[in-house]
PDB file of C-alpha atoms in Angstrom:
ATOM      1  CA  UNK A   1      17.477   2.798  -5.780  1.00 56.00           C
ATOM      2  CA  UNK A   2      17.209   4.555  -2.220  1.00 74.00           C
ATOM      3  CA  UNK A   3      16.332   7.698  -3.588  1.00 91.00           C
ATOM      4  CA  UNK A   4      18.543  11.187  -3.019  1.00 95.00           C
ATOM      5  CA  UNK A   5      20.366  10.702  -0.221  1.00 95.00           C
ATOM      6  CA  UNK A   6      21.868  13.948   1.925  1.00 97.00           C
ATOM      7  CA  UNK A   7      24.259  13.970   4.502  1.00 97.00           C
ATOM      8  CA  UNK A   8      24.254  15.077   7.257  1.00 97.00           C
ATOM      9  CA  UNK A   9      20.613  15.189   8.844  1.00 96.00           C
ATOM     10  CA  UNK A  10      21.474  17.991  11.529  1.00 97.00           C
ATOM     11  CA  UNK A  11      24.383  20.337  11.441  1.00 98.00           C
ATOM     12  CA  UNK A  12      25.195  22.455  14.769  1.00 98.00           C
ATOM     13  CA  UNK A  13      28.262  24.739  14.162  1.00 97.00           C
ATOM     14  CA  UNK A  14      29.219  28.004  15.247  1.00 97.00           C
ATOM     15  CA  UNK A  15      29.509  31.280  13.545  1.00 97.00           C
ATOM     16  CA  UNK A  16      32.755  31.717  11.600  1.00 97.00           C
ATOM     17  CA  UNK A  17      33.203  28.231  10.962  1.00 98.00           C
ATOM     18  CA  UNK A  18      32.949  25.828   7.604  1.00 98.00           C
ATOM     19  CA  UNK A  19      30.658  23.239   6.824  1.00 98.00           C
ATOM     20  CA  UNK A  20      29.997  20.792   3.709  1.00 98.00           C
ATOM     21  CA  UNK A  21      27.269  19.288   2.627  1.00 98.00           C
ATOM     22  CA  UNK A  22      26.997  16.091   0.306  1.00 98.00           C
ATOM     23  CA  UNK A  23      24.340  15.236  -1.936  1.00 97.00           C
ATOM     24  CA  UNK A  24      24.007  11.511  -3.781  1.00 96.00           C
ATOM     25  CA  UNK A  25      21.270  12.272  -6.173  1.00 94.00           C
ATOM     26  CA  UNK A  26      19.448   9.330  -8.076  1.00 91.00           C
ATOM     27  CA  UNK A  27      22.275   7.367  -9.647  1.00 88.00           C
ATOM     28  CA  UNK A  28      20.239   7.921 -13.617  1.00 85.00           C
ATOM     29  CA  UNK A  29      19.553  11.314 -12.558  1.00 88.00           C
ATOM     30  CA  UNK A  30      21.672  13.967 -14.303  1.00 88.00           C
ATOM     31  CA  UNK A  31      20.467  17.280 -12.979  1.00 91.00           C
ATOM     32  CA  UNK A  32      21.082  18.192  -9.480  1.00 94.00           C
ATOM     33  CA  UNK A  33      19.730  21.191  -7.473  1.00 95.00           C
ATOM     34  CA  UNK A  34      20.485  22.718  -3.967  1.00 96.00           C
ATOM     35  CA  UNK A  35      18.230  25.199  -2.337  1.00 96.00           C
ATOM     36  CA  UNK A  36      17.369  26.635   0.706  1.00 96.00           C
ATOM     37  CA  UNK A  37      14.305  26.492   3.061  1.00 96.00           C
ATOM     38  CA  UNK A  38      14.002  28.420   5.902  1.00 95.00           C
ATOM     39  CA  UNK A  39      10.944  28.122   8.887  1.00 90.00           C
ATOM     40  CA  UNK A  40       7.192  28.164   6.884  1.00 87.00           C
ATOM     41  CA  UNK A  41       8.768  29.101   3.692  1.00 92.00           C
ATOM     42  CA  UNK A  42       9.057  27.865   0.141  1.00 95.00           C
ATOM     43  CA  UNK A  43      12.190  26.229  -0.983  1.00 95.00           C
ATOM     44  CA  UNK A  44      14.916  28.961  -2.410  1.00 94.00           C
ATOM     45  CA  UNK A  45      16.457  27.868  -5.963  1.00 93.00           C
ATOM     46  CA  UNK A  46      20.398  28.429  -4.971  1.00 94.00           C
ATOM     47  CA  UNK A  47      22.037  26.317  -7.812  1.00 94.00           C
ATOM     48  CA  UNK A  48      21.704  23.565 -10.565  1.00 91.00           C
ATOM     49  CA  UNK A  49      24.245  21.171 -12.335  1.00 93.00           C
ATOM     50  CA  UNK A  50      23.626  19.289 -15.590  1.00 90.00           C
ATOM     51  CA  UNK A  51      26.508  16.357 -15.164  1.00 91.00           C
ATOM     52  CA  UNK A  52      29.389  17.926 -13.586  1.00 92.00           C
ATOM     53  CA  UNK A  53      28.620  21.893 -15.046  1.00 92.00           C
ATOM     54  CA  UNK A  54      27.497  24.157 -13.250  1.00 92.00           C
ATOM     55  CA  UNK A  55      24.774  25.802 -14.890  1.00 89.00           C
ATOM     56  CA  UNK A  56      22.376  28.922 -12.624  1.00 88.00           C
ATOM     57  CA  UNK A  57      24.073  30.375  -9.815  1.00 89.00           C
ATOM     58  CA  UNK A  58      21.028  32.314  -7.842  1.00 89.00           C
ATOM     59  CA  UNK A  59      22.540  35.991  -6.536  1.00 85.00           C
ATOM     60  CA  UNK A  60      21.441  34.515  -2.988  1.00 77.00           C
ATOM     61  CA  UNK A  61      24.476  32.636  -3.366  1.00 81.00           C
ATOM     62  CA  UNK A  62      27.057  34.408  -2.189  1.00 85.00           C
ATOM     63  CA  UNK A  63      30.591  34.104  -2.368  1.00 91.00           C
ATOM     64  CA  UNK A  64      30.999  32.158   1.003  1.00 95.00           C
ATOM     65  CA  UNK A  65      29.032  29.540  -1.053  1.00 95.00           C
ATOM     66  CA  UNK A  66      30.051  26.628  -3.180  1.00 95.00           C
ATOM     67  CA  UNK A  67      29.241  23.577  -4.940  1.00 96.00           C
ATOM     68  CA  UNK A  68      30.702  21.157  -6.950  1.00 95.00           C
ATOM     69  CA  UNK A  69      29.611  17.755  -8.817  1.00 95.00           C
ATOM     70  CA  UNK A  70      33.113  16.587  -9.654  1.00 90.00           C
ATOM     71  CA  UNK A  71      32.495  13.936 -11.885  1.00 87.00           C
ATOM     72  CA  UNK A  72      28.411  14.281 -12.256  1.00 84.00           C
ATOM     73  CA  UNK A  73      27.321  12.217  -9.205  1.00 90.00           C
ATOM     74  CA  UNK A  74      27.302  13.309  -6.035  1.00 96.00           C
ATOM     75  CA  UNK A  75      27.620  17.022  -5.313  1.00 97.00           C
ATOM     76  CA  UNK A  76      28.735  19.100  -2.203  1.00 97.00           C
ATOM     77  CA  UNK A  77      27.748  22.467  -0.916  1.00 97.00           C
ATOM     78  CA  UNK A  78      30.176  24.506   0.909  1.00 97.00           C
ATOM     79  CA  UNK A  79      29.428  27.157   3.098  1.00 97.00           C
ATOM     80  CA  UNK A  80      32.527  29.415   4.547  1.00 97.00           C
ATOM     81  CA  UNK A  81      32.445  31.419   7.434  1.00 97.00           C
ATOM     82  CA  UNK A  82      28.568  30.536   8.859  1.00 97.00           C
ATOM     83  CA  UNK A  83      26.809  33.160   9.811  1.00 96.00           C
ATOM     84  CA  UNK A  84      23.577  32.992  11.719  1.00 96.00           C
ATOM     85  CA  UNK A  85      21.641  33.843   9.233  1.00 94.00           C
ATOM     86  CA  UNK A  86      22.477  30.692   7.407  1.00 96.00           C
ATOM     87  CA  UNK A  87      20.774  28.385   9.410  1.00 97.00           C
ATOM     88  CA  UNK A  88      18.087  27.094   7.268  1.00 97.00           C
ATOM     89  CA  UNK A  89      17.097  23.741   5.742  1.00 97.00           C
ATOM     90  CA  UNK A  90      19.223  22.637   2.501  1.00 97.00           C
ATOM     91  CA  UNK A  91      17.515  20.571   0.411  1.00 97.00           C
ATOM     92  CA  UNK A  92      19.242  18.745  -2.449  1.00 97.00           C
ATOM     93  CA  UNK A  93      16.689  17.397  -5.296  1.00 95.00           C
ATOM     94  CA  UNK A  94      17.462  15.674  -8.883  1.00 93.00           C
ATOM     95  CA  UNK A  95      15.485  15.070 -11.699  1.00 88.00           C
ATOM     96  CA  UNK A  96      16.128  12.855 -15.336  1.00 79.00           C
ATOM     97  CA  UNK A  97      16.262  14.776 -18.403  1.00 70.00           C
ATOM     98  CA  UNK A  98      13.900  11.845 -20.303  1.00 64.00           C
ATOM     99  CA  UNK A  99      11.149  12.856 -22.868  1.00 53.00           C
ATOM    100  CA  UNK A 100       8.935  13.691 -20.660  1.00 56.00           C
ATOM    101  CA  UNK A 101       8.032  17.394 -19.873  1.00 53.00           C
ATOM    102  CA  UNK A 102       6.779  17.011 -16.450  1.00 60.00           C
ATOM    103  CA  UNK A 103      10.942  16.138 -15.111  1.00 77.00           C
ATOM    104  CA  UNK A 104       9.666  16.156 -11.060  1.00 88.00           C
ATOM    105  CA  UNK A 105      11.903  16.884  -9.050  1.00 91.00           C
ATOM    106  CA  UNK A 106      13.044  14.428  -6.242  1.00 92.00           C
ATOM    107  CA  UNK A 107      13.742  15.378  -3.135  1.00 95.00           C
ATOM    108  CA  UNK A 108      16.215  14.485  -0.493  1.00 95.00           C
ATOM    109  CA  UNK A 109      15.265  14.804   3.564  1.00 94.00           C
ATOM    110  CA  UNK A 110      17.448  17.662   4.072  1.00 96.00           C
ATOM    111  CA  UNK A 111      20.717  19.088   5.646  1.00 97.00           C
ATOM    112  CA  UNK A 112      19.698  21.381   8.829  1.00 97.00           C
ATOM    113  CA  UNK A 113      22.245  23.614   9.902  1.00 98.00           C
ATOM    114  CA  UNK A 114      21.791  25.650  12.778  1.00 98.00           C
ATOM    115  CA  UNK A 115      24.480  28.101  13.423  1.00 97.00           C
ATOM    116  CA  UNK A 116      25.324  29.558  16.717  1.00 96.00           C
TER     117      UNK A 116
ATOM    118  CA  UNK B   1      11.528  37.459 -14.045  1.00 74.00           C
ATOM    119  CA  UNK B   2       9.527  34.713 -12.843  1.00 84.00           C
ATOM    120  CA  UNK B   3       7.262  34.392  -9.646  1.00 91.00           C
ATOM    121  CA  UNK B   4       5.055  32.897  -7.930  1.00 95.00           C
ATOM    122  CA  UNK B   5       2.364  33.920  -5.814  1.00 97.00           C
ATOM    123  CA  UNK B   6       0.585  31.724  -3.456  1.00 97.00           C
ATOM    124  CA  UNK B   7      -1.969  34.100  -1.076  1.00 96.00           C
ATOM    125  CA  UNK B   8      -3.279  31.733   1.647  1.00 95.00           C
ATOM    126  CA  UNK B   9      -1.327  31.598   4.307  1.00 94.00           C
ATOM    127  CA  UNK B  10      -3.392  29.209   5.840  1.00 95.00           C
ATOM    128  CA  UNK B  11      -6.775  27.109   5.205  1.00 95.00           C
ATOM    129  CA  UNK B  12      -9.333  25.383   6.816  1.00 97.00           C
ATOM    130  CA  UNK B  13     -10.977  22.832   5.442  1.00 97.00           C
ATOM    131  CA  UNK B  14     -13.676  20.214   6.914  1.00 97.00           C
ATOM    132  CA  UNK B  15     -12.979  16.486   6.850  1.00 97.00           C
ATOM    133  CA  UNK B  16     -14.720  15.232   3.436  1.00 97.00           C
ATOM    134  CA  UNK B  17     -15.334  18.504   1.613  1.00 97.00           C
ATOM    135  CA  UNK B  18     -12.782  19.444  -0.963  1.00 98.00           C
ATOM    136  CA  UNK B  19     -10.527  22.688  -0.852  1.00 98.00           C
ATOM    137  CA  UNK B  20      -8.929  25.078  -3.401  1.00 98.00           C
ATOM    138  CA  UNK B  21      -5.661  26.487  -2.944  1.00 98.00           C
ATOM    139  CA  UNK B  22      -4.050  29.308  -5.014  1.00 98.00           C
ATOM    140  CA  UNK B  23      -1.776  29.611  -7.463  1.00 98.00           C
ATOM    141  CA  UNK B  24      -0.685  32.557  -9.532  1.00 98.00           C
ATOM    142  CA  UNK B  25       2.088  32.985 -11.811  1.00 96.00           C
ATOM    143  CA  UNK B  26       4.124  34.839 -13.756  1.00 94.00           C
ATOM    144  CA  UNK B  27       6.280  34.150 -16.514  1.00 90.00           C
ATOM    145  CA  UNK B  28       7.182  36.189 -20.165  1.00 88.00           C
ATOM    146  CA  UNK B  29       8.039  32.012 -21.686  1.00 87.00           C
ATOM    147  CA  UNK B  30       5.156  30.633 -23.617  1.00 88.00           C
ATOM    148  CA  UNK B  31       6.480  27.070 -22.589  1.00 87.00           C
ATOM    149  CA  UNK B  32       6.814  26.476 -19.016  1.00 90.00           C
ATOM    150  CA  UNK B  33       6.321  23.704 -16.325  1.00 92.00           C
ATOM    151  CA  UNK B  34       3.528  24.022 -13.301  1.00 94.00           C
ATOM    152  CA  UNK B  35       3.842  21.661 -10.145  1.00 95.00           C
ATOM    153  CA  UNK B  36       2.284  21.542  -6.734  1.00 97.00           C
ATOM    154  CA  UNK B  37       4.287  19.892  -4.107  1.00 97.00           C
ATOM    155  CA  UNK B  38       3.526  18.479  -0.015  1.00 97.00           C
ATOM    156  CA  UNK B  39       5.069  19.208   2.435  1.00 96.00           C
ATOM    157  CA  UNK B  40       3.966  17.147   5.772  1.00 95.00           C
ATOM    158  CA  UNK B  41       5.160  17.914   9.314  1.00 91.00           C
ATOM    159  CA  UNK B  42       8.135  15.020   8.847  1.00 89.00           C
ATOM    160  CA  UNK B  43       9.581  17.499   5.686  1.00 89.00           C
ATOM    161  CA  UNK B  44       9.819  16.045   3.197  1.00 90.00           C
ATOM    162  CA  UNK B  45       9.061  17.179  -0.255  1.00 94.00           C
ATOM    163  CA  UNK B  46       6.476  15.523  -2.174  1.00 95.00           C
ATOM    164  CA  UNK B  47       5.337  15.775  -5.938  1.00 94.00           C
ATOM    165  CA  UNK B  48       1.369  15.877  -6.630  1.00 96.00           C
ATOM    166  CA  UNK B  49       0.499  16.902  -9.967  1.00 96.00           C
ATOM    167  CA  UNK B  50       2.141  18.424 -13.057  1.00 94.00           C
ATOM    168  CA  UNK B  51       0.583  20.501 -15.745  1.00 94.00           C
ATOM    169  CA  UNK B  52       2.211  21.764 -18.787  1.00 91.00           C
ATOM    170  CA  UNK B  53       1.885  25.021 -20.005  1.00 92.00           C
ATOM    171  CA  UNK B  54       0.923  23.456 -23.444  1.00 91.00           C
ATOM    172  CA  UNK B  55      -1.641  20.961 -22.282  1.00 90.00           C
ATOM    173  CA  UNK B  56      -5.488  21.821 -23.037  1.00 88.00           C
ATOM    174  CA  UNK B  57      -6.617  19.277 -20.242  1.00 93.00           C
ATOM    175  CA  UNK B  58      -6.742  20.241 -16.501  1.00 95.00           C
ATOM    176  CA  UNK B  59      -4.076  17.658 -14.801  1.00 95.00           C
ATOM    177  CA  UNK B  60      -5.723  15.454 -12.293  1.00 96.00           C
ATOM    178  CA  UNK B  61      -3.996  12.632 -10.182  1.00 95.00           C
ATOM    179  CA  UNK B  62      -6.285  10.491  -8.154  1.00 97.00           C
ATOM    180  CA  UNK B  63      -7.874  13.209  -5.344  1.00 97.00           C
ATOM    181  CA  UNK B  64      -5.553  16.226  -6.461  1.00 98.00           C
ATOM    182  CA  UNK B  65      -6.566  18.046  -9.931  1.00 97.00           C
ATOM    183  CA  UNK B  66      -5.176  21.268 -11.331  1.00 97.00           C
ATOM    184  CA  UNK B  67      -7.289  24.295 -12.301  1.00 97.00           C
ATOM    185  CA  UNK B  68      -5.098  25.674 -15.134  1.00 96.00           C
ATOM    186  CA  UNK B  69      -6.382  28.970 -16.487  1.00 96.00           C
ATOM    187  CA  UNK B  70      -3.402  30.065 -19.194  1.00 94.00           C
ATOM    188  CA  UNK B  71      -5.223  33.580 -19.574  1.00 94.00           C
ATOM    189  CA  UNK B  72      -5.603  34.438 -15.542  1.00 95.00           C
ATOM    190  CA  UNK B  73      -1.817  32.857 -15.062  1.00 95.00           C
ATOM    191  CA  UNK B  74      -3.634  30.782 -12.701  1.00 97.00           C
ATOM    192  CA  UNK B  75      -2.841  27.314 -11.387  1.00 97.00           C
ATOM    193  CA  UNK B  76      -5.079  25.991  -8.457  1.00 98.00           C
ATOM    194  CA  UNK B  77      -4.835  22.495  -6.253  1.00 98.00           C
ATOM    195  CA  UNK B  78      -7.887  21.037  -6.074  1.00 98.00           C
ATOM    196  CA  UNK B  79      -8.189  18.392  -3.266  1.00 98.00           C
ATOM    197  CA  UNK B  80     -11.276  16.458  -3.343  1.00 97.00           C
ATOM    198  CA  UNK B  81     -12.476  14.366  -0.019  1.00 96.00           C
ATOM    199  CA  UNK B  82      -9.944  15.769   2.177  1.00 97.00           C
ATOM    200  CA  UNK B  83      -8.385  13.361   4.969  1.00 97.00           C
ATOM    201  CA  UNK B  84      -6.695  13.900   8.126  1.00 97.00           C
ATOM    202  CA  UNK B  85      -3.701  12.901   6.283  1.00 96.00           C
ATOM    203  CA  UNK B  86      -4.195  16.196   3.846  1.00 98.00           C
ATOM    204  CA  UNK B  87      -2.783  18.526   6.677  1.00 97.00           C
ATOM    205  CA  UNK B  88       0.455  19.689   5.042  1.00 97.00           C
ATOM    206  CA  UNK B  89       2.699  22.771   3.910  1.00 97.00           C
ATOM    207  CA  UNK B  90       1.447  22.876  -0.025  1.00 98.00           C
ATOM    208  CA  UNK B  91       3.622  24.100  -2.903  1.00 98.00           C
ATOM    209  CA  UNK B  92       3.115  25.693  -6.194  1.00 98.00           C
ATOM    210  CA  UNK B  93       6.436  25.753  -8.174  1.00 96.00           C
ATOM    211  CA  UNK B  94       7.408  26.712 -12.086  1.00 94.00           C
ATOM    212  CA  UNK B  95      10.103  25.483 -13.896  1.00 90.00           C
ATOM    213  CA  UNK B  96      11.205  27.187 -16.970  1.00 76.00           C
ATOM    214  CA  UNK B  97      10.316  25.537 -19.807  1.00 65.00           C
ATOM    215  CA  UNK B  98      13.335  27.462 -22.700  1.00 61.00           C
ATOM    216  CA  UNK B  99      16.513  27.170 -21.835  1.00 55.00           C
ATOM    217  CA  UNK B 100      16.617  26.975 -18.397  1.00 64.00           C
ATOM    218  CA  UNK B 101      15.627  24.259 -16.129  1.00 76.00           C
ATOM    219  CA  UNK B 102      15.370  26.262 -12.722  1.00 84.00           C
ATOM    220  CA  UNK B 103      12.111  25.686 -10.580  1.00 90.00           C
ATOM    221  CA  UNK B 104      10.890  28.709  -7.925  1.00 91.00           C
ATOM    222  CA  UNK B 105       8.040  27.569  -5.836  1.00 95.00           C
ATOM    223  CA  UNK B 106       5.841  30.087  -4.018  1.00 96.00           C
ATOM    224  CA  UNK B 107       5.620  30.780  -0.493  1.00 96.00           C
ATOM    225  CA  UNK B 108       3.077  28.010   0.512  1.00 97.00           C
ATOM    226  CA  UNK B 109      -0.485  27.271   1.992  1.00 97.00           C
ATOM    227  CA  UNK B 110      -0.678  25.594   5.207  1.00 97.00           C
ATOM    228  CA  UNK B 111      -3.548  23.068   5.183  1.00 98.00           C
ATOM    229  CA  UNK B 112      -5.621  22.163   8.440  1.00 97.00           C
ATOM    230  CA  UNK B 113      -7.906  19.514   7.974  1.00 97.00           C
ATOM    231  CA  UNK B 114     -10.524  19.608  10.598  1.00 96.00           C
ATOM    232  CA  UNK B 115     -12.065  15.591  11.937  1.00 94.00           C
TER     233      UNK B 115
END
């Protein structure tokens, strides 16, 4: 197992356009979270799947923003018409849901976008 | 709604001596999840120590322990013997414990480590 796996590394786009995100989480991991960190501060919660639903949307999510986990594996985040104030680090974690309480999540490297 | 509060900016701490950095909370759920997470320069995110909300014992893992004080809402990083190696972004985070399985981490503590 290689661990959560995000694609891509670096993102350089410019304002107005589209860009996607892909997560591969932990292949017996069946939660799956995005969220957002910008320069010195703490990750933002922005969404969470159980399998393939959907379950928290956070209302920093707005409606140029969207994910999917099709079929409960990997998972994309879509963001529409970039603005600059997008550009931020987007961090993709997943955790088990075993016995234990503790359920740590994992972390990917990261998807930086910087937007133009 | 849920927070959390980290206060220290930034910290100092001298090669060998052992540091404290802050944690408050707040939560109305009598079962939740506490964690503390590092952050190095490279960026990526990594777990230290877990505590549940239900547990009587302080968590400790190797040099990191947890201060838990339920009544204060208070969950402080303990690093014993610091190292060069210590000098990191630190994390507290919460994850609700009913219902929901969301975790909000605070704003973080930047840790210098001083040879």
């Amino acid at each position: 197992d290689t661990g959560v796996s995000q694609d891509p590394r670096h993102k350089i786009t410019k304002r107005g356009q589209n860009v996607t995100f892909r997560c591969d989480p932990i292949s017996e991991h069946n939660r799956l979270y995005w969220y957002r960190q910008t320069l010195g501060q703490g990750p933002e919660f922005l969404t969470y799947f159980q399998n393939e639903a959907q379950l928290e949307k956070s209302r920093l999510l707005s409606d140029r923003f969207s994910a999917e986990r099709p079929k409960g594996s990997f998972s994309t985040l879509e963001i529409q018409r970039t603005e600059q104030g997008d550009s931020a680090m987007y961090l993709c974690a997943s955790t088990g849901t075993g016995s234990s309480g503790a359920n740590v999540l994992t972390f990917g490297a990261g998807s930086r976008l910087t937007v133009l | 709604a849920q927070k959390i509060t980290q206060t220290q900016p930034g910290m100092f701490v001298q090669e060998k001596e052992a540091v404290t950095l802050d944690c408050t909370y707040d939560t109305s759920d009598q079962s939740y999840g506490l964690f503390w997470y590092k952050q190095p320069s490279s960026g990526e995110m990594i777990f230290l120590i877990y505590q549940g909300s239900y547990d009587e014992q302080n968590a400790t893992e190797g040099r990191y322990s947890l201060n838990f004080q339920k009544a204060r809402k208070s969950a402080n990083l303990v690093i014993s013997a610091s190292q060069l190696g210590d000098s990191a972004m630190y994390f507290c985070a919460m994850r609700d414990g009913t219902g929901g399985f969301k975790t909000i981490f605070g704003a973080g503590t930047r840790l210098f480590v001083k040879a």
